[in-house]
mmCIF file with all atom_site columns, N, CA and C in Angstrom:
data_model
loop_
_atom_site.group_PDB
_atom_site.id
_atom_site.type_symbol
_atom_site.label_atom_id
_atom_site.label_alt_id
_atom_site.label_comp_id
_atom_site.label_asym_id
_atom_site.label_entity_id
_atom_site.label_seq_id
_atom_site.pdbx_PDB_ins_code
_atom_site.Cartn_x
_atom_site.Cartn_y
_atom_site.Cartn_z
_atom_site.occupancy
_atom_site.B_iso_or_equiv
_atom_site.pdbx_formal_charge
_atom_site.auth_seq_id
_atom_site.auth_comp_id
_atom_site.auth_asym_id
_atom_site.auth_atom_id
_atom_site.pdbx_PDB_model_num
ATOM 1   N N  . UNK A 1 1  ? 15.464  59.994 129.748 1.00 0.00 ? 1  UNK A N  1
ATOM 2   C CA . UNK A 1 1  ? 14.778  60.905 130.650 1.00 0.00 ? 1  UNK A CA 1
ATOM 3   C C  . UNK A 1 1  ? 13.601  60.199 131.295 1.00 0.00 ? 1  UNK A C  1
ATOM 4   N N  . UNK A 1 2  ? 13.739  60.254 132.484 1.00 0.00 ? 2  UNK A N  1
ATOM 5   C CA . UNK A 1 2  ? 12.643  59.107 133.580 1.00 0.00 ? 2  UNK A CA 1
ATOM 6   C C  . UNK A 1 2  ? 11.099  59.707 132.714 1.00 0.00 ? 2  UNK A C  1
ATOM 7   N N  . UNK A 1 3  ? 10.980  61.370 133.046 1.00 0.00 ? 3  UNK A N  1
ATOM 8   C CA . UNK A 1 3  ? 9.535   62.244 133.085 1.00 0.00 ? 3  UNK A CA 1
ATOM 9   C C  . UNK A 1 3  ? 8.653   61.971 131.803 1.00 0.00 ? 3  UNK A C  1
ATOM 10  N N  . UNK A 1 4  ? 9.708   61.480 130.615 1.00 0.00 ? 4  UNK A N  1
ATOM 11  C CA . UNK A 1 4  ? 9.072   61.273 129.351 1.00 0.00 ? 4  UNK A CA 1
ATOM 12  C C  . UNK A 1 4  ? 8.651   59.701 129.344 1.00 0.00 ? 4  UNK A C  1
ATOM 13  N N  . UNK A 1 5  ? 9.277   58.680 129.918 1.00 0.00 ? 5  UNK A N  1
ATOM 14  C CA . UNK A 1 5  ? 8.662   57.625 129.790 1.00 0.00 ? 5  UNK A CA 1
ATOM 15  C C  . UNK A 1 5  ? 7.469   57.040 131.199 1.00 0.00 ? 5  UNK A C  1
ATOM 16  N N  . UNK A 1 6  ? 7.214   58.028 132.021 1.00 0.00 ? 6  UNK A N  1
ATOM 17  C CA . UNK A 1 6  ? 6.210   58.032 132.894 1.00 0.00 ? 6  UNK A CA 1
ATOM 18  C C  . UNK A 1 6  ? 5.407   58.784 132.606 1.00 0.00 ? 6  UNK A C  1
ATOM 19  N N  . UNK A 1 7  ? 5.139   59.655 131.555 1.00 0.00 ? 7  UNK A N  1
ATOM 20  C CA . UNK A 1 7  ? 3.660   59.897 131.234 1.00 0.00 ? 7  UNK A CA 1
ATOM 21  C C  . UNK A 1 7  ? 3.526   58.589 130.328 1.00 0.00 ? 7  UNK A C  1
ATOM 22  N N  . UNK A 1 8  ? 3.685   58.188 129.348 1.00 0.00 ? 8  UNK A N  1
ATOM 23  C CA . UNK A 1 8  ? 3.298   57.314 128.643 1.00 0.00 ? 8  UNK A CA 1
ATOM 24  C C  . UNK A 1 8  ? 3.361   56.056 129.581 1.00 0.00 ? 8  UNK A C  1
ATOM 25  N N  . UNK A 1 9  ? 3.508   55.332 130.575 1.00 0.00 ? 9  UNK A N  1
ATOM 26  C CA . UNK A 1 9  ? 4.046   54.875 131.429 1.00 0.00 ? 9  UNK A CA 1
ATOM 27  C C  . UNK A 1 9  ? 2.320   54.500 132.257 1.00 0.00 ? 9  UNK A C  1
ATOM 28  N N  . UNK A 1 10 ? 2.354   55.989 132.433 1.00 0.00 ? 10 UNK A N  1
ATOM 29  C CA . UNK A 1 10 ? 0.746   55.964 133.448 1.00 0.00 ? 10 UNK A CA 1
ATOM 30  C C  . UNK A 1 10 ? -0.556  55.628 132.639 1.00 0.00 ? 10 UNK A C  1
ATOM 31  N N  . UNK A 1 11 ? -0.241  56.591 131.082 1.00 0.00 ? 11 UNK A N  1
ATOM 32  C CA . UNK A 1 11 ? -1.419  56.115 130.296 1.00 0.00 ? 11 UNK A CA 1
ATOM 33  C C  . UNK A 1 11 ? -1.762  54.518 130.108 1.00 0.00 ? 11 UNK A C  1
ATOM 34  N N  . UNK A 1 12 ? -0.688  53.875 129.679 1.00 0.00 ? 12 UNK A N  1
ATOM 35  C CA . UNK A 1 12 ? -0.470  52.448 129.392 1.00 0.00 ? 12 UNK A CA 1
ATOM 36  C C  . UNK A 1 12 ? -0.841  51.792 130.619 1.00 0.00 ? 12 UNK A C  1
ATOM 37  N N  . UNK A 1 13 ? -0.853  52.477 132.251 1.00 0.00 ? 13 UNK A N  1
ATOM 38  C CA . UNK A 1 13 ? -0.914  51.411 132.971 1.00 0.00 ? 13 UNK A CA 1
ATOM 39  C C  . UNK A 1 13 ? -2.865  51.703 133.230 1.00 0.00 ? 13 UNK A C  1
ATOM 40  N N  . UNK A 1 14 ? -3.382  52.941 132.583 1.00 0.00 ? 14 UNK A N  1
ATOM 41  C CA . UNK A 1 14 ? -4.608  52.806 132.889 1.00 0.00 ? 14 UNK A CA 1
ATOM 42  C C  . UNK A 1 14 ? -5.452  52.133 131.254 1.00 0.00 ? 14 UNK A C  1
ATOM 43  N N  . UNK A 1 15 ? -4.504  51.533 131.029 1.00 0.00 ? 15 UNK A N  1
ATOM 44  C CA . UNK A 1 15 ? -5.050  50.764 129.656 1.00 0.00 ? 15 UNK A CA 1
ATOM 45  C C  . UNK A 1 15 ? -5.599  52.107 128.329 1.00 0.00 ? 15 UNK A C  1
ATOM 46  N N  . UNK A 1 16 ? -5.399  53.284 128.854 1.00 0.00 ? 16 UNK A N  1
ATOM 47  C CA . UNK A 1 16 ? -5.665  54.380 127.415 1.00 0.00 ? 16 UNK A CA 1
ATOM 48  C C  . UNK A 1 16 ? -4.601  54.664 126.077 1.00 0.00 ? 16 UNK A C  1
ATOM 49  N N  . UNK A 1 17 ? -5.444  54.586 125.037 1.00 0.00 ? 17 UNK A N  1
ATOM 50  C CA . UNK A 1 17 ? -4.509  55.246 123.997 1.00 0.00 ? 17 UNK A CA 1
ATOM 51  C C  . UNK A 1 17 ? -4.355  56.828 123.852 1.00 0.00 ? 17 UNK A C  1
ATOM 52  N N  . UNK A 1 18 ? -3.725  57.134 123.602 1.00 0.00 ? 18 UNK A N  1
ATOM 53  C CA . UNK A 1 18 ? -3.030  58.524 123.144 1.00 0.00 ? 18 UNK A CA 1
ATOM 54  C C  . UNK A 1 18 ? -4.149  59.122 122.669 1.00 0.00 ? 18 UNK A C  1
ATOM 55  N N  . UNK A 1 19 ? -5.206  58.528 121.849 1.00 0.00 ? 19 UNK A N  1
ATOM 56  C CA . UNK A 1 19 ? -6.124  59.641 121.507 1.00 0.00 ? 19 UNK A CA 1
ATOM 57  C C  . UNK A 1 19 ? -7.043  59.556 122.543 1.00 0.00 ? 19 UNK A C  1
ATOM 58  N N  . UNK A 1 20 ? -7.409  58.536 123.246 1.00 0.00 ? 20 UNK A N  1
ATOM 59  C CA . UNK A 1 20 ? -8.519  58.504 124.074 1.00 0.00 ? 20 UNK A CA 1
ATOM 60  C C  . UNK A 1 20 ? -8.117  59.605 125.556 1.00 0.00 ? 20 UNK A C  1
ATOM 61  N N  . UNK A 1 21 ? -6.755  59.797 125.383 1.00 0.00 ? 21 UNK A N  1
ATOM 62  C CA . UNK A 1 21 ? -6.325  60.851 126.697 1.00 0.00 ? 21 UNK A CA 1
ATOM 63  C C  . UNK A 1 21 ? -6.467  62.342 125.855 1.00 0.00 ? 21 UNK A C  1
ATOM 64  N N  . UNK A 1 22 ? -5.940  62.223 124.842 1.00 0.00 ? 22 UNK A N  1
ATOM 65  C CA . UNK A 1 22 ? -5.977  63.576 123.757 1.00 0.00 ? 22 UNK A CA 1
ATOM 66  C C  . UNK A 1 22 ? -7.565  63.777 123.956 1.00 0.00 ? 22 UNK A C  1
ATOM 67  N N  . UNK A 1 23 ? -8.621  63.101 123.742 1.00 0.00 ? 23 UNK A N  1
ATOM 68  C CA . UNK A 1 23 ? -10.148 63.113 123.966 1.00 0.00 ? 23 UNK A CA 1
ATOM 69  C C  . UNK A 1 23 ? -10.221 63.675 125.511 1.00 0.00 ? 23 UNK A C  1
ATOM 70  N N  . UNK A 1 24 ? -10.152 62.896 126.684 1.00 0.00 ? 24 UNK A N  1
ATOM 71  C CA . UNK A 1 24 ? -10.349 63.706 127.440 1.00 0.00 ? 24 UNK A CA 1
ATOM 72  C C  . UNK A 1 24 ? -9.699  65.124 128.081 1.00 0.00 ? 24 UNK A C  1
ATOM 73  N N  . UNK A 1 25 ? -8.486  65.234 127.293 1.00 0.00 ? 25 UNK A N  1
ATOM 74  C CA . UNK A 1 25 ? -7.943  66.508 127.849 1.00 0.00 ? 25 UNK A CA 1
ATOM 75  C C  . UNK A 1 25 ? -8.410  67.678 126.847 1.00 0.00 ? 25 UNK A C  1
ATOM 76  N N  . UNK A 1 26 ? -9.083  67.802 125.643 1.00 0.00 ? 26 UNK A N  1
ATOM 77  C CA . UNK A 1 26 ? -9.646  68.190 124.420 1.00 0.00 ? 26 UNK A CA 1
ATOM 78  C C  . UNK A 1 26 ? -8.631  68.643 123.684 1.00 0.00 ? 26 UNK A C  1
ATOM 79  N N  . UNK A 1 27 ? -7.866  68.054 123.555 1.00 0.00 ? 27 UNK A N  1
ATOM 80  C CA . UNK A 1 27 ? -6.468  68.390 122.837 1.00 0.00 ? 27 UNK A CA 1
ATOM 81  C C  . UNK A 1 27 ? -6.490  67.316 121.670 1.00 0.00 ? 27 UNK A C  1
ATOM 82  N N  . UNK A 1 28 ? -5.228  67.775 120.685 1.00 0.00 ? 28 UNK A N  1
ATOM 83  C CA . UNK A 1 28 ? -4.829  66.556 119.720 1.00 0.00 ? 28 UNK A CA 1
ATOM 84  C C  . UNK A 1 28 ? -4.405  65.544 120.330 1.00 0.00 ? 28 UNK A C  1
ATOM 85  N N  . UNK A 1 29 ? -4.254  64.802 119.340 1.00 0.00 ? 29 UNK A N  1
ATOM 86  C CA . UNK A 1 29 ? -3.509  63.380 119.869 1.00 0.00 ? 29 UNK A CA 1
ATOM 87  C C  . UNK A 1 29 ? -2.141  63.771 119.914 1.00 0.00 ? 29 UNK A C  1
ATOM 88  N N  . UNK A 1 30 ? -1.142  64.823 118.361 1.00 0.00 ? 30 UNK A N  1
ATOM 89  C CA . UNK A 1 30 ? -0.271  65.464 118.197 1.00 0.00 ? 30 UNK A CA 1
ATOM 90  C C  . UNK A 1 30 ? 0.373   65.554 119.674 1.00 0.00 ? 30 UNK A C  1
ATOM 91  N N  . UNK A 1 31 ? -0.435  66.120 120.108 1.00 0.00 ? 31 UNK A N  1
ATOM 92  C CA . UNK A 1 31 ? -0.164  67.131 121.435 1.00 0.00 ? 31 UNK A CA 1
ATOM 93  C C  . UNK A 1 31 ? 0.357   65.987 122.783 1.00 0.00 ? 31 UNK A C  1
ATOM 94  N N  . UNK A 1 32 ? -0.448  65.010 122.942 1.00 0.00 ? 32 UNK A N  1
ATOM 95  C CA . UNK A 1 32 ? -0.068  64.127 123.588 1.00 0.00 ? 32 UNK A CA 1
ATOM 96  C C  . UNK A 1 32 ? 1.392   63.051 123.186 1.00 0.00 ? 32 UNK A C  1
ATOM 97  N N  . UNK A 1 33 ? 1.205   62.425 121.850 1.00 0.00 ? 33 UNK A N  1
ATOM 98  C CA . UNK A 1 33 ? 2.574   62.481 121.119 1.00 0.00 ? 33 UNK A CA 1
ATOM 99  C C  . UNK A 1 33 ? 3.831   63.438 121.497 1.00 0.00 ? 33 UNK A C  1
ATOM 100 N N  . UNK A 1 34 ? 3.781   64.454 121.635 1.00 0.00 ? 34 UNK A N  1
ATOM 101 C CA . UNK A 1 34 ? 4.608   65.798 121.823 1.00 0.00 ? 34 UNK A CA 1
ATOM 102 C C  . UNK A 1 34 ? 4.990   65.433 123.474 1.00 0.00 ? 34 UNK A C  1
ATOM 103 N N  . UNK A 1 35 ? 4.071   65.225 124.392 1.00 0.00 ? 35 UNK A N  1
ATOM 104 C CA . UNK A 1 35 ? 4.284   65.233 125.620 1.00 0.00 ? 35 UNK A CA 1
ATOM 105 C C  . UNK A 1 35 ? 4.881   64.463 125.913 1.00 0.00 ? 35 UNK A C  1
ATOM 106 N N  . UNK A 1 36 ? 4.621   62.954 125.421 1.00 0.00 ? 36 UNK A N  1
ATOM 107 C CA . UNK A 1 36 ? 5.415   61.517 126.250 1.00 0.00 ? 36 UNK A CA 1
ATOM 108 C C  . UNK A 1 36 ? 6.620   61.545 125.202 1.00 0.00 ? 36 UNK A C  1
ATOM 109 N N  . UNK A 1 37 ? 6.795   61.802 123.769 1.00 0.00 ? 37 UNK A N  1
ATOM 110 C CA . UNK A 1 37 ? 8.312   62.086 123.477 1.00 0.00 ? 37 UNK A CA 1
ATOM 111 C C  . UNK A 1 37 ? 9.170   63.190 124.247 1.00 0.00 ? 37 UNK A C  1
ATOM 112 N N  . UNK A 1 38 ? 8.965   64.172 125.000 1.00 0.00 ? 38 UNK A N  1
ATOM 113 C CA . UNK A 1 38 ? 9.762   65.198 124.920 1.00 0.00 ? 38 UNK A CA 1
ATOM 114 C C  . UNK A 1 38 ? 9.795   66.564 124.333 1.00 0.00 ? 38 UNK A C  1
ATOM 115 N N  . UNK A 1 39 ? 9.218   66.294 122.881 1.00 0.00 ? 39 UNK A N  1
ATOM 116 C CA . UNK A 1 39 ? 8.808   67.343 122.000 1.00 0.00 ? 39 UNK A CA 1
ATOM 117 C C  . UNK A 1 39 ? 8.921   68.799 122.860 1.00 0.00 ? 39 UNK A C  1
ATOM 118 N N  . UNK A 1 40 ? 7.520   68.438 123.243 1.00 0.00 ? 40 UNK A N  1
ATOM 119 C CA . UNK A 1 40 ? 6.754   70.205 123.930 1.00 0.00 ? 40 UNK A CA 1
ATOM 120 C C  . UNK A 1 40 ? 6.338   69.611 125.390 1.00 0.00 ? 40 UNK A C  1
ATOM 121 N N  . UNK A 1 41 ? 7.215   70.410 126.276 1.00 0.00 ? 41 UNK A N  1
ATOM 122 C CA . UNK A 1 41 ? 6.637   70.277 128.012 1.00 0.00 ? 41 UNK A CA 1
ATOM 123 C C  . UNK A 1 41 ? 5.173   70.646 128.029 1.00 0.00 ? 41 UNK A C  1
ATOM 124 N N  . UNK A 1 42 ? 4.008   69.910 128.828 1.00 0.00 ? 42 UNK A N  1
ATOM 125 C CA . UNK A 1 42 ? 3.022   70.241 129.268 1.00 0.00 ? 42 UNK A CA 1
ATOM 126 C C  . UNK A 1 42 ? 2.822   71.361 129.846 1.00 0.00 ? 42 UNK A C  1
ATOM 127 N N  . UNK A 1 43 ? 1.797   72.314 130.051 1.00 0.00 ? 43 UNK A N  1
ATOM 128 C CA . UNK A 1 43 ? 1.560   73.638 130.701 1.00 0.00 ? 43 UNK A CA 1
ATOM 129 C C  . UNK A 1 43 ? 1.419   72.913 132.346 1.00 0.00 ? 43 UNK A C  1
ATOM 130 N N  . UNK A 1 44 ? 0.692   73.756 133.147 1.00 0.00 ? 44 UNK A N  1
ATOM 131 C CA . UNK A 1 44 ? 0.615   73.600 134.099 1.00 0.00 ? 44 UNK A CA 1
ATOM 132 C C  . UNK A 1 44 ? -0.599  73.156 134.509 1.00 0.00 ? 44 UNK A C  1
ATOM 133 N N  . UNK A 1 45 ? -1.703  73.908 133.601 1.00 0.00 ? 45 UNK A N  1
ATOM 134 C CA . UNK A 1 45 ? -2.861  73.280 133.348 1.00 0.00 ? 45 UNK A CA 1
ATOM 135 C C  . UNK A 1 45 ? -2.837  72.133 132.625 1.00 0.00 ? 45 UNK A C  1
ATOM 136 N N  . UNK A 1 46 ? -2.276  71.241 131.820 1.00 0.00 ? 46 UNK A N  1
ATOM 137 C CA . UNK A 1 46 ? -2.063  70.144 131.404 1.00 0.00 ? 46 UNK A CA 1
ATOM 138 C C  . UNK A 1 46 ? -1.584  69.073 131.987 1.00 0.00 ? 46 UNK A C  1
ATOM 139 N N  . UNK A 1 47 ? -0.576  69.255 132.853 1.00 0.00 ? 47 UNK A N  1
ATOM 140 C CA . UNK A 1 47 ? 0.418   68.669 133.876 1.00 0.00 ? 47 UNK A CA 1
ATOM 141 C C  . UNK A 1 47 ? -1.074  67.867 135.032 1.00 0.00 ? 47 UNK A C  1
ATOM 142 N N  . UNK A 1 48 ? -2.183  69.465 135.240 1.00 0.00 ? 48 UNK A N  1
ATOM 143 C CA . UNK A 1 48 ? -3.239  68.943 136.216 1.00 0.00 ? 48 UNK A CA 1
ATOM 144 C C  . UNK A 1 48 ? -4.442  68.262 136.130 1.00 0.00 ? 48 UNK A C  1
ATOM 145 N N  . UNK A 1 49 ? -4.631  68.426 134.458 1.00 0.00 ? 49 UNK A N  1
ATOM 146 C CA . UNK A 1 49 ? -5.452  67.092 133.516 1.00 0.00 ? 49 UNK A CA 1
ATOM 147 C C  . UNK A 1 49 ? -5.166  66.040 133.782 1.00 0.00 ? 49 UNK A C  1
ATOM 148 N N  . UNK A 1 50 ? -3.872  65.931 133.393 1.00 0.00 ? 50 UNK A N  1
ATOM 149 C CA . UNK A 1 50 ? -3.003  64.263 133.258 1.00 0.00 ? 50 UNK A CA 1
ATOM 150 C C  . UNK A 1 50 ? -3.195  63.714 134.938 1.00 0.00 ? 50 UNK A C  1
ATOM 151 N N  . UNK A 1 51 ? -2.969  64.776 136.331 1.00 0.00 ? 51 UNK A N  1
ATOM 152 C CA . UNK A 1 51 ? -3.417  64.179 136.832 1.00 0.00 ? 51 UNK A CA 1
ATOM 153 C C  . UNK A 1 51 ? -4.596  63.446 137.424 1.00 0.00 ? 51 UNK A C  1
ATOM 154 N N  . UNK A 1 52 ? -5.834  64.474 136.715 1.00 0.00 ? 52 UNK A N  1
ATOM 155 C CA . UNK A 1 52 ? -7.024  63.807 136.940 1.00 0.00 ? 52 UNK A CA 1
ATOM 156 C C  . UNK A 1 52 ? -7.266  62.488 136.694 1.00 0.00 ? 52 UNK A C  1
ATOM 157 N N  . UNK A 1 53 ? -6.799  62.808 135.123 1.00 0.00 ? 53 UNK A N  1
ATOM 158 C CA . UNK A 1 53 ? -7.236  61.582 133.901 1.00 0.00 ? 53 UNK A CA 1
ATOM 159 C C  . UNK A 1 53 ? -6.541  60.081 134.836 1.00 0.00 ? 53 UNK A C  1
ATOM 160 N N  . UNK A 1 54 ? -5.163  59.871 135.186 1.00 0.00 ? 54 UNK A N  1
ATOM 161 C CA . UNK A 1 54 ? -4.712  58.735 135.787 1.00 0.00 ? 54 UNK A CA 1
ATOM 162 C C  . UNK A 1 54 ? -4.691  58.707 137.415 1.00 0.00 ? 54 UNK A C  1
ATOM 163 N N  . UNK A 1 55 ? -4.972  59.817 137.817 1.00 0.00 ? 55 UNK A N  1
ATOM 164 C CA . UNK A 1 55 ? -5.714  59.626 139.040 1.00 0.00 ? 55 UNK A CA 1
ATOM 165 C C  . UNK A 1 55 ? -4.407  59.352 140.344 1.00 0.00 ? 55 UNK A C  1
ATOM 166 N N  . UNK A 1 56 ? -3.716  60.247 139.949 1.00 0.00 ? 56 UNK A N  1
ATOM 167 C CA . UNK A 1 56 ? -2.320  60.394 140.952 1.00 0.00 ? 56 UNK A CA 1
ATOM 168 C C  . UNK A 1 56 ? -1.745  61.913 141.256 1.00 0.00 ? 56 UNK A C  1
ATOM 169 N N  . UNK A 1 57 ? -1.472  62.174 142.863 1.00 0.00 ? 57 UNK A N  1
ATOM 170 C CA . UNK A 1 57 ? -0.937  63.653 142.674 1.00 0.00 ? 57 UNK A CA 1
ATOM 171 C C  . UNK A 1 57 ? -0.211  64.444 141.452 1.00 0.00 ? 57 UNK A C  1
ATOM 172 N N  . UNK A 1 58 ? -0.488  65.637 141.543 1.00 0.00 ? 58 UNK A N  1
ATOM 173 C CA . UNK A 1 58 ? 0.400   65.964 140.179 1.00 0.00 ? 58 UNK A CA 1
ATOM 174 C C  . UNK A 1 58 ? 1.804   66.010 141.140 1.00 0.00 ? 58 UNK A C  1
ATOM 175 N N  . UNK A 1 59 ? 2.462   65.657 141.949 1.00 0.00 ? 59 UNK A N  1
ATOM 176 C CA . UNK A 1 59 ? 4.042   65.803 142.663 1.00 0.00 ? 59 UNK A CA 1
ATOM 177 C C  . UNK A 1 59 ? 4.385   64.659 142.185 1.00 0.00 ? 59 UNK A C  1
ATOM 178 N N  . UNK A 1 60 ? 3.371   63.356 141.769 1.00 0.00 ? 60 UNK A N  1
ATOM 179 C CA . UNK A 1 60 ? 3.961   62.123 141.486 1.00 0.00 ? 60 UNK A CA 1
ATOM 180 C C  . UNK A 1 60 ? 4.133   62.072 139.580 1.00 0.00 ? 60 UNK A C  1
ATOM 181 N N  . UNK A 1 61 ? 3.674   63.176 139.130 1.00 0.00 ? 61 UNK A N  1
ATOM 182 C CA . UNK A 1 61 ? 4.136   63.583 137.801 1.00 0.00 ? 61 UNK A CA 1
ATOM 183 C C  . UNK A 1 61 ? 5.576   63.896 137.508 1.00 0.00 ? 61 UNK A C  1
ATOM 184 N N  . UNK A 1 62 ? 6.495   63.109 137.328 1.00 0.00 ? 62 UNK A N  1
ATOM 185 C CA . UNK A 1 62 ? 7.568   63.501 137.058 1.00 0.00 ? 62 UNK A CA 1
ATOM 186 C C  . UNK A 1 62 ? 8.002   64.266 135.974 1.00 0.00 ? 62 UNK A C  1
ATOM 187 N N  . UNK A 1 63 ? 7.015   65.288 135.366 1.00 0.00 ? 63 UNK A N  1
ATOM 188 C CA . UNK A 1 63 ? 7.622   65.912 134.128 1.00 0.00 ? 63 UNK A CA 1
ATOM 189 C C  . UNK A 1 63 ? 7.687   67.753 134.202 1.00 0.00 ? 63 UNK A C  1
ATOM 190 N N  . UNK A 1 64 ? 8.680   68.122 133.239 1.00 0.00 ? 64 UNK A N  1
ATOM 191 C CA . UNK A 1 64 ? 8.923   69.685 133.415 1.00 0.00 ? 64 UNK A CA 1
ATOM 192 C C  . UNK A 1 64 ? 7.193   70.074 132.724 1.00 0.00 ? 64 UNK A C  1
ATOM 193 N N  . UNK A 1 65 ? 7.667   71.646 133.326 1.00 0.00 ? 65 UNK A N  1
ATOM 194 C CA . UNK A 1 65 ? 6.590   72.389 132.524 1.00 0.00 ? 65 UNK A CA 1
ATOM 195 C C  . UNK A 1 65 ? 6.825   73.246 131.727 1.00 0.00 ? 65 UNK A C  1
ATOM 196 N N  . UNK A 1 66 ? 6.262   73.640 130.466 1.00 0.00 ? 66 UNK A N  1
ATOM 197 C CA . UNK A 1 66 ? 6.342   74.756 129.953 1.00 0.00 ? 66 UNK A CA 1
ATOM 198 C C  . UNK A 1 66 ? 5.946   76.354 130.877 1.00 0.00 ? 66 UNK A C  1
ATOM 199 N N  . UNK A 1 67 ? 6.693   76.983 130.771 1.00 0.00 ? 67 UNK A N  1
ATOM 200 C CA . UNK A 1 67 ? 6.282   78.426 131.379 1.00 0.00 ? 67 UNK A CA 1
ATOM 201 C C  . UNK A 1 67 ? 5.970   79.462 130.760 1.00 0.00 ? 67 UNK A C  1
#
């Protein structure tokens, strides 16, 4: 699945670890784990963190959302 290895994908290309994104989104690390495996889809509000944090439209987010 492309959407699961491009979040982890973007973190890695802005040099962050999993907890240091879990830190700025105030979430677990769990939670981020959960996201770039597949686990649990991001909300919608999460989806628009991730794009702050790496600094790309959220349209260039290739991942589902939880509803």
């Amino acid at each position: 699945m492309y959407y699961l290895s491009r979040l982890r994908d973007l973190r890695q290309d802005h040099d962050l670890k999993q907890k240091e994104v879990a830190e700025l989104m105030h979430t677990s690390n769990t939670t981020i784990v959960n996201h770039e495996t597949g686990k649990v889809k991001p909300t919608i509000a999460q989806k628009k963190m991730y794009s702050e944090i790496y600094g790309v439209p959220e349209d260039d987010i290739d991942c589902e959302i939880r509803k």
